[in-house]
C-alpha atoms as an extended CHARMM CRD file, in Angstrom:
* protein
*
       209  EXT
         1         1  MET       CA              0.0000000000        0.0000000000        0.0000000000  PROA      1               0.0000000000
         2         2  ASN       CA              1.1950000000        3.4930000000       -0.7410000000  PROA      2               0.0000000000
         3         3  VAL       CA              1.1780000000        6.3950000000        1.6380000000  PROA      3               0.0000000000
         4         4  ARG       CA             -1.8770000000        8.4360000000        0.7170000000  PROA      4               0.0000000000
         5         5  ARG       CA             -1.9730000000       12.1910000000        0.2650000000  PROA      5               0.0000000000
         6         6  ALA       CA             -1.1660000000       13.0170000000        3.8410000000  PROA      6               0.0000000000
         7         7  SER       CA              1.3690000000       15.6160000000        4.8700000000  PROA      7               0.0000000000
         8         8  LEU       CA              4.9070000000       14.3440000000        5.2430000000  PROA      8               0.0000000000
         9         9  PRO       CA              5.4530000000       15.7770000000        8.7480000000  PROA      9               0.0000000000
        10        10  ALA       CA              2.2820000000       14.0500000000        9.9520000000  PROA      10              0.0000000000
        11        11  LEU       CA              3.5690000000       10.7380000000        8.6130000000  PROA      11              0.0000000000
        12        12  ILE       CA              7.2380000000       10.7940000000        9.4780000000  PROA      12              0.0000000000
        13        13  CYS       CA              7.7640000000       13.1980000000       12.3490000000  PROA      13              0.0000000000
        14        14  LEU       CA              9.5080000000       10.8020000000       14.7380000000  PROA      14              0.0000000000
        15        15  VAL       CA              9.8470000000       11.3150000000       18.4690000000  PROA      15              0.0000000000
        16        16  PHE       CA             13.3880000000       10.6890000000       19.6440000000  PROA      16              0.0000000000
        17        17  PHE       CA             14.9250000000       10.5000000000       23.1070000000  PROA      17              0.0000000000
        18        18  LEU       CA             18.5200000000       10.2360000000       24.2770000000  PROA      18              0.0000000000
        19        19  ALA       CA             18.8240000000        8.2700000000       27.4750000000  PROA      19              0.0000000000
        20        20  ALA       CA             22.5280000000        8.0030000000       28.2500000000  PROA      20              0.0000000000
        21        21  PRO       CA             25.7860000000        9.8300000000       27.5860000000  PROA      21              0.0000000000
        22        22  LEU       CA             27.8240000000        8.4060000000       24.7110000000  PROA      22              0.0000000000
        23        23  SER       CA             31.5770000000        8.2160000000       24.8240000000  PROA      23              0.0000000000
        24        24  ALA       CA             32.5960000000        6.9160000000       21.3940000000  PROA      24              0.0000000000
        25        25  GLU       CA             35.3480000000        9.1090000000       20.0140000000  PROA      25              0.0000000000
        26        26  ASN       CA             33.7600000000        9.0670000000       16.5580000000  PROA      26              0.0000000000
        27        27  ARG       CA             30.5570000000       10.7180000000       17.6670000000  PROA      27              0.0000000000
        28        28  ALA       CA             29.7490000000       14.2920000000       16.6900000000  PROA      28              0.0000000000
        29        29  PRO       CA             28.6090000000       16.8190000000       19.3040000000  PROA      29              0.0000000000
        30        30  THR       CA             24.8400000000       17.1450000000       19.6510000000  PROA      30              0.0000000000
        31        31  GLY       CA             24.8660000000       20.9000000000       19.1220000000  PROA      31              0.0000000000
        32        32  SER       CA             23.6450000000       22.7510000000       16.0800000000  PROA      32              0.0000000000
        33        33  PHE       CA             25.0990000000       21.4170000000       12.8450000000  PROA      33              0.0000000000
        34        34  LYS       CA             25.9020000000       24.9620000000       11.7390000000  PROA      34              0.0000000000
        35        35  GLN       CA             28.0960000000       25.4050000000       14.8090000000  PROA      35              0.0000000000
        36        36  LEU       CA             30.1900000000       22.2950000000       14.1560000000  PROA      36              0.0000000000
        37        37  ASP       CA             33.6850000000       22.5820000000       12.7930000000  PROA      37              0.0000000000
        38        38  GLU       CA             34.4730000000       21.1790000000        9.3630000000  PROA      38              0.0000000000
        39        39  GLU       CA             35.7900000000       17.8740000000       10.7330000000  PROA      39              0.0000000000
        40        40  HSD       CA             32.5980000000       17.1180000000       12.6390000000  PROA      40              0.0000000000
        41        41  ARG       CA             30.3850000000       18.2300000000        9.7740000000  PROA      41              0.0000000000
        42        42  GLU       CA             32.1520000000       15.7680000000        7.5160000000  PROA      42              0.0000000000
        43        43  LEU       CA             31.7180000000       13.0980000000       10.1790000000  PROA      43              0.0000000000
        44        44  VAL       CA             27.9670000000       13.6810000000       10.4230000000  PROA      44              0.0000000000
        45        45  LEU       CA             27.4920000000       13.7560000000        6.6560000000  PROA      45              0.0000000000
        46        46  GLY       CA             29.6540000000       10.6670000000        6.2970000000  PROA      46              0.0000000000
        47        47  GLN       CA             27.5930000000        8.7260000000        8.8420000000  PROA      47              0.0000000000
        48        48  LEU       CA             24.3380000000        9.6070000000        7.0810000000  PROA      48              0.0000000000
        49        49  GLN       CA             25.7920000000        8.7720000000        3.6840000000  PROA      49              0.0000000000
        50        50  GLN       CA             27.0630000000        5.4200000000        4.9450000000  PROA      50              0.0000000000
        51        51  LEU       CA             23.6280000000        4.5200000000        6.3070000000  PROA      51              0.0000000000
        52        52  LEU       CA             21.9890000000        5.6240000000        3.0720000000  PROA      52              0.0000000000
        53        53  GLY       CA             24.3810000000        3.5670000000        0.9880000000  PROA      53              0.0000000000
        54        54  ALA       CA             23.7050000000        0.4930000000        3.1000000000  PROA      54              0.0000000000
        55        55  SER       CA             19.9070000000        0.6900000000        2.8120000000  PROA      55              0.0000000000
        56        56  ILE       CA             18.8950000000        2.4940000000       -0.3900000000  PROA      56              0.0000000000
        57        57  GLU       CA             19.1780000000       -0.4740000000       -2.7440000000  PROA      57              0.0000000000
        58        58  LYS       CA             16.7610000000       -2.5220000000       -0.6580000000  PROA      58              0.0000000000
        59        59  ALA       CA             14.1790000000        0.2410000000       -1.0350000000  PROA      59              0.0000000000
        60        60  LYS       CA             14.7820000000        0.5760000000       -4.7770000000  PROA      60              0.0000000000
        61        61  GLN       CA             14.4020000000       -3.1680000000       -5.2670000000  PROA      61              0.0000000000
        62        62  GLU       CA             11.0530000000       -3.1200000000       -3.5000000000  PROA      62              0.0000000000
        63        63  ILE       CA              9.9270000000       -0.1550000000       -5.6150000000  PROA      63              0.0000000000
        64        64  ARG       CA             10.9540000000       -1.8720000000       -8.8660000000  PROA      64              0.0000000000
        65        65  LYS       CA              9.1750000000       -5.0520000000       -7.8160000000  PROA      65              0.0000000000
        66        66  ASN       CA              5.9640000000       -3.6750000000       -6.3330000000  PROA      66              0.0000000000
        67        67  GLY       CA              5.7180000000       -0.0160000000       -7.3150000000  PROA      67              0.0000000000
        68        68  GLN       CA              5.3640000000        0.8290000000       -3.6590000000  PROA      68              0.0000000000
        69        69  LEU       CA              7.1960000000        0.5450000000       -0.3800000000  PROA      69              0.0000000000
        70        70  LYS       CA              6.2680000000       -0.7430000000        3.0340000000  PROA      70              0.0000000000
        71        71  PRO       CA              7.5620000000        1.8780000000        5.4950000000  PROA      71              0.0000000000
        72        72  PHE       CA             10.7660000000        1.0240000000        7.3060000000  PROA      72              0.0000000000
        73        73  ALA       CA             13.6050000000        2.7260000000        9.1190000000  PROA      73              0.0000000000
        74        74  TYR       CA             17.3180000000        2.1380000000        8.9700000000  PROA      74              0.0000000000
        75        75  VAL       CA             19.0200000000        3.3540000000       12.1260000000  PROA      75              0.0000000000
        76        76  GLY       CA             22.6650000000        3.6650000000       13.0300000000  PROA      76              0.0000000000
        77        77  ASP       CA             24.8100000000        3.9710000000       16.1260000000  PROA      77              0.0000000000
        78        78  PHE       CA             27.7190000000        6.3660000000       16.5190000000  PROA      78              0.0000000000
        79        79  GLU       CA             29.9710000000        4.0790000000       14.5140000000  PROA      79              0.0000000000
        80        80  ALA       CA             27.4070000000        4.1730000000       11.6680000000  PROA      80              0.0000000000
        81        81  THR       CA             26.6250000000        0.4880000000       12.1930000000  PROA      81              0.0000000000
        82        82  GLY       CA             23.0980000000        0.1060000000       10.8950000000  PROA      82              0.0000000000
        83        83  ARG       CA             20.0790000000       -2.1210000000       11.4370000000  PROA      83              0.0000000000
        84        84  TYR       CA             16.5890000000       -2.2510000000        9.9540000000  PROA      84              0.0000000000
        85        85  VAL       CA             13.4190000000       -1.4110000000       11.8580000000  PROA      85              0.0000000000
        86        86  ARG       CA             10.3220000000       -2.6880000000       10.0580000000  PROA      86              0.0000000000
        87        87  LEU       CA              7.2530000000       -4.8560000000       10.5060000000  PROA      87              0.0000000000
        88        88  GLY       CA              7.2720000000       -8.5210000000        9.5710000000  PROA      88              0.0000000000
        89        89  GLU       CA              6.2230000000       -9.5440000000        6.0780000000  PROA      89              0.0000000000
        90        90  ASP       CA              3.1440000000      -11.2920000000        7.4970000000  PROA      90              0.0000000000
        91        91  GLN       CA              1.8470000000       -8.1280000000        9.1770000000  PROA      91              0.0000000000
        92        92  GLN       CA             -0.6350000000       -6.5070000000        6.7770000000  PROA      92              0.0000000000
        93        93  VAL       CA             -1.4190000000       -3.0760000000        8.1810000000  PROA      93              0.0000000000
        94        94  ARG       CA             -1.9940000000        0.4110000000        6.8060000000  PROA      94              0.0000000000
        95        95  PRO       CA              1.1630000000        2.4880000000        6.2200000000  PROA      95              0.0000000000
        96        96  GLU       CA              0.2720000000        4.9830000000        8.9360000000  PROA      96              0.0000000000
        97        97  VAL       CA             -0.1700000000        2.1530000000       11.4400000000  PROA      97              0.0000000000
        98        98  ALA       CA              3.1470000000        0.6370000000       10.4110000000  PROA      98              0.0000000000
        99        99  LEU       CA              4.8080000000        4.0010000000       10.8990000000  PROA      99              0.0000000000
       100       100  VAL       CA              3.5550000000        4.2510000000       14.4620000000  PROA      100             0.0000000000
       101       101  ALA       CA              4.9860000000        0.8240000000       15.2670000000  PROA      101             0.0000000000
       102       102  ILE       CA              8.2920000000        1.7510000000       13.6440000000  PROA      102             0.0000000000
       103       103  GLN       CA              8.3970000000        5.0100000000       15.5910000000  PROA      103             0.0000000000
       104       104  ARG       CA              7.9930000000        3.1230000000       18.8390000000  PROA      104             0.0000000000
       105       105  ALA       CA             10.8390000000        0.7820000000       17.9510000000  PROA      105             0.0000000000
       106       106  VAL       CA             13.0790000000        3.7040000000       17.0260000000  PROA      106             0.0000000000
       107       107  VAL       CA             12.2250000000        5.4660000000       20.2700000000  PROA      107             0.0000000000
       108       108  SER       CA             13.1130000000        2.3080000000       22.1970000000  PROA      108             0.0000000000
       109       109  ALA       CA             16.5380000000        2.2170000000       20.5290000000  PROA      109             0.0000000000
       110       110  ALA       CA             17.0520000000        5.8880000000       21.2570000000  PROA      110             0.0000000000
       111       111  VAL       CA             16.1270000000        5.4340000000       24.9020000000  PROA      111             0.0000000000
       112       112  ASP       CA             18.8420000000        2.7870000000       25.0910000000  PROA      112             0.0000000000
       113       113  GLY       CA             21.3140000000        5.4780000000       24.0220000000  PROA      113             0.0000000000
       114       114  THR       CA             22.3220000000        3.6120000000       20.8560000000  PROA      114             0.0000000000
       115       115  LEU       CA             20.7670000000        5.8480000000       18.2220000000  PROA      115             0.0000000000
       116       116  ALA       CA             22.8830000000        8.4220000000       16.3990000000  PROA      116             0.0000000000
       117       117  ALA       CA             20.9270000000        8.6770000000       13.1780000000  PROA      117             0.0000000000
       118       118  SER       CA             17.7340000000        7.4370000000       11.5780000000  PROA      118             0.0000000000
       119       119  LEU       CA             16.6370000000        7.0970000000        7.9620000000  PROA      119             0.0000000000
       120       120  LEU       CA             12.8980000000        6.6900000000        7.5020000000  PROA      120             0.0000000000
       121       121  TYR       CA             11.6870000000        5.3220000000        4.1690000000  PROA      121             0.0000000000
       122       122  VAL       CA              8.1640000000        5.8730000000        2.7900000000  PROA      122             0.0000000000
       123       123  SER       CA              6.5950000000        6.0270000000       -0.6650000000  PROA      123             0.0000000000
       124       124  ALA       CA              4.1630000000        8.7750000000       -1.6240000000  PROA      124             0.0000000000
       125       125  LYS       CA              1.9620000000        9.7480000000       -4.5320000000  PROA      125             0.0000000000
       126       126  ASP       CA              2.8810000000       13.4280000000       -4.6170000000  PROA      126             0.0000000000
       127       127  ALA       CA              5.6470000000       15.9030000000       -3.8980000000  PROA      127             0.0000000000
       128       128  GLY       CA              3.5210000000       18.1790000000       -1.7510000000  PROA      128             0.0000000000
       129       129  GLN       CA              6.1720000000       18.6620000000        0.9240000000  PROA      129             0.0000000000
       130       130  LEU       CA              8.9910000000       19.6310000000       -1.4220000000  PROA      130             0.0000000000
       131       131  THR       CA             10.1900000000       23.2000000000       -1.6770000000  PROA      131             0.0000000000
       132       132  ASP       CA              9.3330000000       25.1640000000       -4.7930000000  PROA      132             0.0000000000
       133       133  ASN       CA             12.9960000000       25.1140000000       -5.7720000000  PROA      133             0.0000000000
       134       134  LEU       CA             13.1630000000       21.3400000000       -5.5160000000  PROA      134             0.0000000000
       135       135  LYS       CA              9.9510000000       20.9590000000       -7.4920000000  PROA      135             0.0000000000
       136       136  GLU       CA             11.3880000000       23.1380000000      -10.2440000000  PROA      136             0.0000000000
       137       137  ARG       CA             14.5230000000       21.0170000000      -10.3490000000  PROA      137             0.0000000000
       138       138  PHE       CA             12.4550000000       17.8420000000      -10.6270000000  PROA      138             0.0000000000
       139       139  VAL       CA             10.3120000000       19.3740000000      -13.3660000000  PROA      139             0.0000000000
       140       140  SER       CA             13.4700000000       20.1690000000      -15.3310000000  PROA      140             0.0000000000
       141       141  GLU       CA             14.9620000000       16.6980000000      -14.9210000000  PROA      141             0.0000000000
       142       142  LEU       CA             11.7170000000       14.8280000000      -15.5530000000  PROA      142             0.0000000000
       143       143  SER       CA             11.0110000000       16.8290000000      -18.7110000000  PROA      143             0.0000000000
       144       144  GLU       CA             14.0420000000       15.1460000000      -20.2780000000  PROA      144             0.0000000000
       145       145  LYS       CA             12.1940000000       11.8540000000      -19.8150000000  PROA      145             0.0000000000
       146       146  ASP       CA              8.8850000000       13.3120000000      -21.0780000000  PROA      146             0.0000000000
       147       147  LYS       CA              7.4650000000       13.1310000000      -17.5670000000  PROA      147             0.0000000000
       148       148  LYS       CA              5.6630000000       15.6350000000      -15.3570000000  PROA      148             0.0000000000
       149       149  LEU       CA              5.4150000000       15.7770000000      -11.5810000000  PROA      149             0.0000000000
       150       150  ASP       CA              1.8970000000       14.3510000000      -11.7550000000  PROA      150             0.0000000000
       151       151  ASP       CA              3.2010000000       11.3430000000      -13.6940000000  PROA      151             0.0000000000
       152       152  VAL       CA              5.5150000000       10.0890000000      -10.9630000000  PROA      152             0.0000000000
       153       153  ARG       CA              5.5010000000        8.8010000000       -7.4280000000  PROA      153             0.0000000000
       154       154  PHE       CA              8.2160000000        9.4560000000       -4.8920000000  PROA      154             0.0000000000
       155       155  LEU       CA             10.4490000000        7.5290000000       -2.5480000000  PROA      155             0.0000000000
       156       156  LEU       CA             10.9970000000        9.8000000000        0.4560000000  PROA      156             0.0000000000
       157       157  ILE       CA             13.8570000000        9.2310000000        2.8640000000  PROA      157             0.0000000000
       158       158  GLU       CA             14.0180000000       11.4270000000        5.9370000000  PROA      158             0.0000000000
       159       159  MET       CA             17.5860000000       11.4590000000        7.2300000000  PROA      159             0.0000000000
       160       160  GLN       CA             18.0770000000       12.7030000000       10.7940000000  PROA      160             0.0000000000
       161       161  HSD       CA             21.1990000000       12.9910000000       12.9450000000  PROA      161             0.0000000000
       162       162  VAL       CA             21.4770000000       13.9740000000       16.6120000000  PROA      162             0.0000000000
       163       163  ALA       CA             24.1680000000       16.4970000000       15.6910000000  PROA      163             0.0000000000
       164       164  GLY       CA             21.4860000000       18.7820000000       14.3110000000  PROA      164             0.0000000000
       165       165  LEU       CA             21.0880000000       17.8640000000       10.6590000000  PROA      165             0.0000000000
       166       166  GLY       CA             17.9340000000       16.8900000000        8.7950000000  PROA      166             0.0000000000
       167       167  ILE       CA             17.8680000000       16.0050000000        5.0870000000  PROA      167             0.0000000000
       168       168  LEU       CA             15.0240000000       14.8360000000        2.8730000000  PROA      168             0.0000000000
       169       169  HSD       CA             16.3380000000       12.5580000000        0.1160000000  PROA      169             0.0000000000
       170       170  VAL       CA             13.7800000000       12.2980000000       -2.6910000000  PROA      170             0.0000000000
       171       171  ILE       CA             13.7260000000        9.8170000000       -5.5870000000  PROA      171             0.0000000000
       172       172  PRO       CA             11.0230000000        9.8640000000       -8.2970000000  PROA      172             0.0000000000
       173       173  TYR       CA              9.7730000000        6.6560000000       -9.8980000000  PROA      173             0.0000000000
       174       174  TRP       CA              7.1530000000        5.8130000000      -12.5170000000  PROA      174             0.0000000000
       175       175  LYS       CA              5.4910000000        2.9930000000      -14.4210000000  PROA      175             0.0000000000
       176       176  SER       CA              6.9780000000        2.1990000000      -17.8330000000  PROA      176             0.0000000000
       177       177  GLY       CA              5.1370000000       -0.6540000000      -19.5190000000  PROA      177             0.0000000000
       178       178  ASP       CA              5.1920000000       -3.5530000000      -17.0930000000  PROA      178             0.0000000000
       179       179  THR       CA              8.1250000000       -2.2250000000      -15.0780000000  PROA      179             0.0000000000
       180       180  TRP       CA              8.8080000000        0.5350000000      -12.5830000000  PROA      180             0.0000000000
       181       181  GLU       CA             11.6830000000        2.8840000000      -13.3670000000  PROA      181             0.0000000000
       182       182  VAL       CA             13.5930000000        4.8150000000      -10.7230000000  PROA      182             0.0000000000
       183       183  GLY       CA             14.9440000000        8.2980000000      -11.4160000000  PROA      183             0.0000000000
       184       184  GLY       CA             17.7460000000       10.3590000000       -9.9550000000  PROA      184             0.0000000000
       185       185  ALA       CA             17.6870000000       11.7080000000       -6.4130000000  PROA      185             0.0000000000
       186       186  LEU       CA             17.5330000000       15.2830000000       -5.1680000000  PROA      186             0.0000000000
       187       187  GLN       CA             17.7950000000       16.5740000000       -1.6080000000  PROA      187             0.0000000000
       188       188  GLN       CA             16.5680000000       19.4200000000        0.5600000000  PROA      188             0.0000000000
       189       189  THR       CA             17.3500000000       20.2860000000        4.1630000000  PROA      189             0.0000000000
       190       190  ILE       CA             14.5220000000       19.9110000000        6.6930000000  PROA      190             0.0000000000
       191       191  GLU       CA             13.9880000000       20.5420000000       10.3800000000  PROA      191             0.0000000000
       192       192  PRO       CA             16.4960000000       18.5660000000       12.5080000000  PROA      192             0.0000000000
       193       193  ARG       CA             13.7940000000       16.9300000000       14.6080000000  PROA      193             0.0000000000
       194       194  LEU       CA             16.0860000000       14.3020000000       16.0790000000  PROA      194             0.0000000000
       195       195  HSD       CA             18.4120000000       16.9840000000       17.4090000000  PROA      195             0.0000000000
       196       196  GLN       CA             15.5230000000       19.1160000000       18.6670000000  PROA      196             0.0000000000
       197       197  VAL       CA             13.9730000000       16.3600000000       20.7650000000  PROA      197             0.0000000000
       198       198  VAL       CA             17.3500000000       15.2160000000       22.0920000000  PROA      198             0.0000000000
       199       199  LYS       CA             18.0190000000       18.7850000000       23.1790000000  PROA      199             0.0000000000
       200       200  ALA       CA             14.5820000000       19.0590000000       24.7890000000  PROA      200             0.0000000000
       201       201  ARG       CA             15.0630000000       15.8010000000       26.7090000000  PROA      201             0.0000000000
       202       202  SER       CA             18.5070000000       16.9350000000       27.8860000000  PROA      202             0.0000000000
       203       203  THR       CA             17.0060000000       20.1680000000       29.2030000000  PROA      203             0.0000000000
       204       204  ASP       CA             14.2170000000       18.2790000000       30.9810000000  PROA      204             0.0000000000
       205       205  ASN       CA             16.7340000000       15.9370000000       32.6430000000  PROA      205             0.0000000000
       206       206  LYS       CA             18.7890000000       18.8930000000       33.9020000000  PROA      206             0.0000000000
       207       207  GLU       CA             15.7070000000       20.5620000000       35.3630000000  PROA      207             0.0000000000
       208       208  GLN       CA             14.6930000000       17.3450000000       37.1450000000  PROA      208             0.0000000000
       209       209  SER       CA             18.1280000000       16.6730000000       38.6200000000  PROA      209             0.0000000000
């Protein structure tokens, strides 16, 4: 089943918590991404890119096979070691219900203090949450394939890191004969929700201590 025409934030706004201090030397500070030095920015971007590279093909394969995607998350620790969070193949539920279950699992991992980053994968029928600039870029690229925005669906990947970076990775795909074709990806920055909730939880813990 595809995600219906619901707003992206309503579907994939995850609630994250950080439960314990983390001491791995490879972790980035949990301050604002804009305040990080170049070394830590590269570290954060590298961790997200590594997680994306480890999980994107699985999503593309499912799109090419079924023309749709069952929601799942791919989460990583501070060494960028990843694992999947998704419902079992025998669990037939609506996408929004699956997302709630996935959110709870992600929250559980975050409470354990093992979550540095999360990539949430969903498929959607429209690009309603994209910026005007990103829409224009897609229109330009799709026109070379004689496609319009209304002709394609989208694979949406929300990438979040506790260091204060949020990225929406968007891939168009469309039906061509009996097969589904996948186009090239574009990105836009989004609210760093993971960082925001981690910061809020840290503040709450300080006030309670």
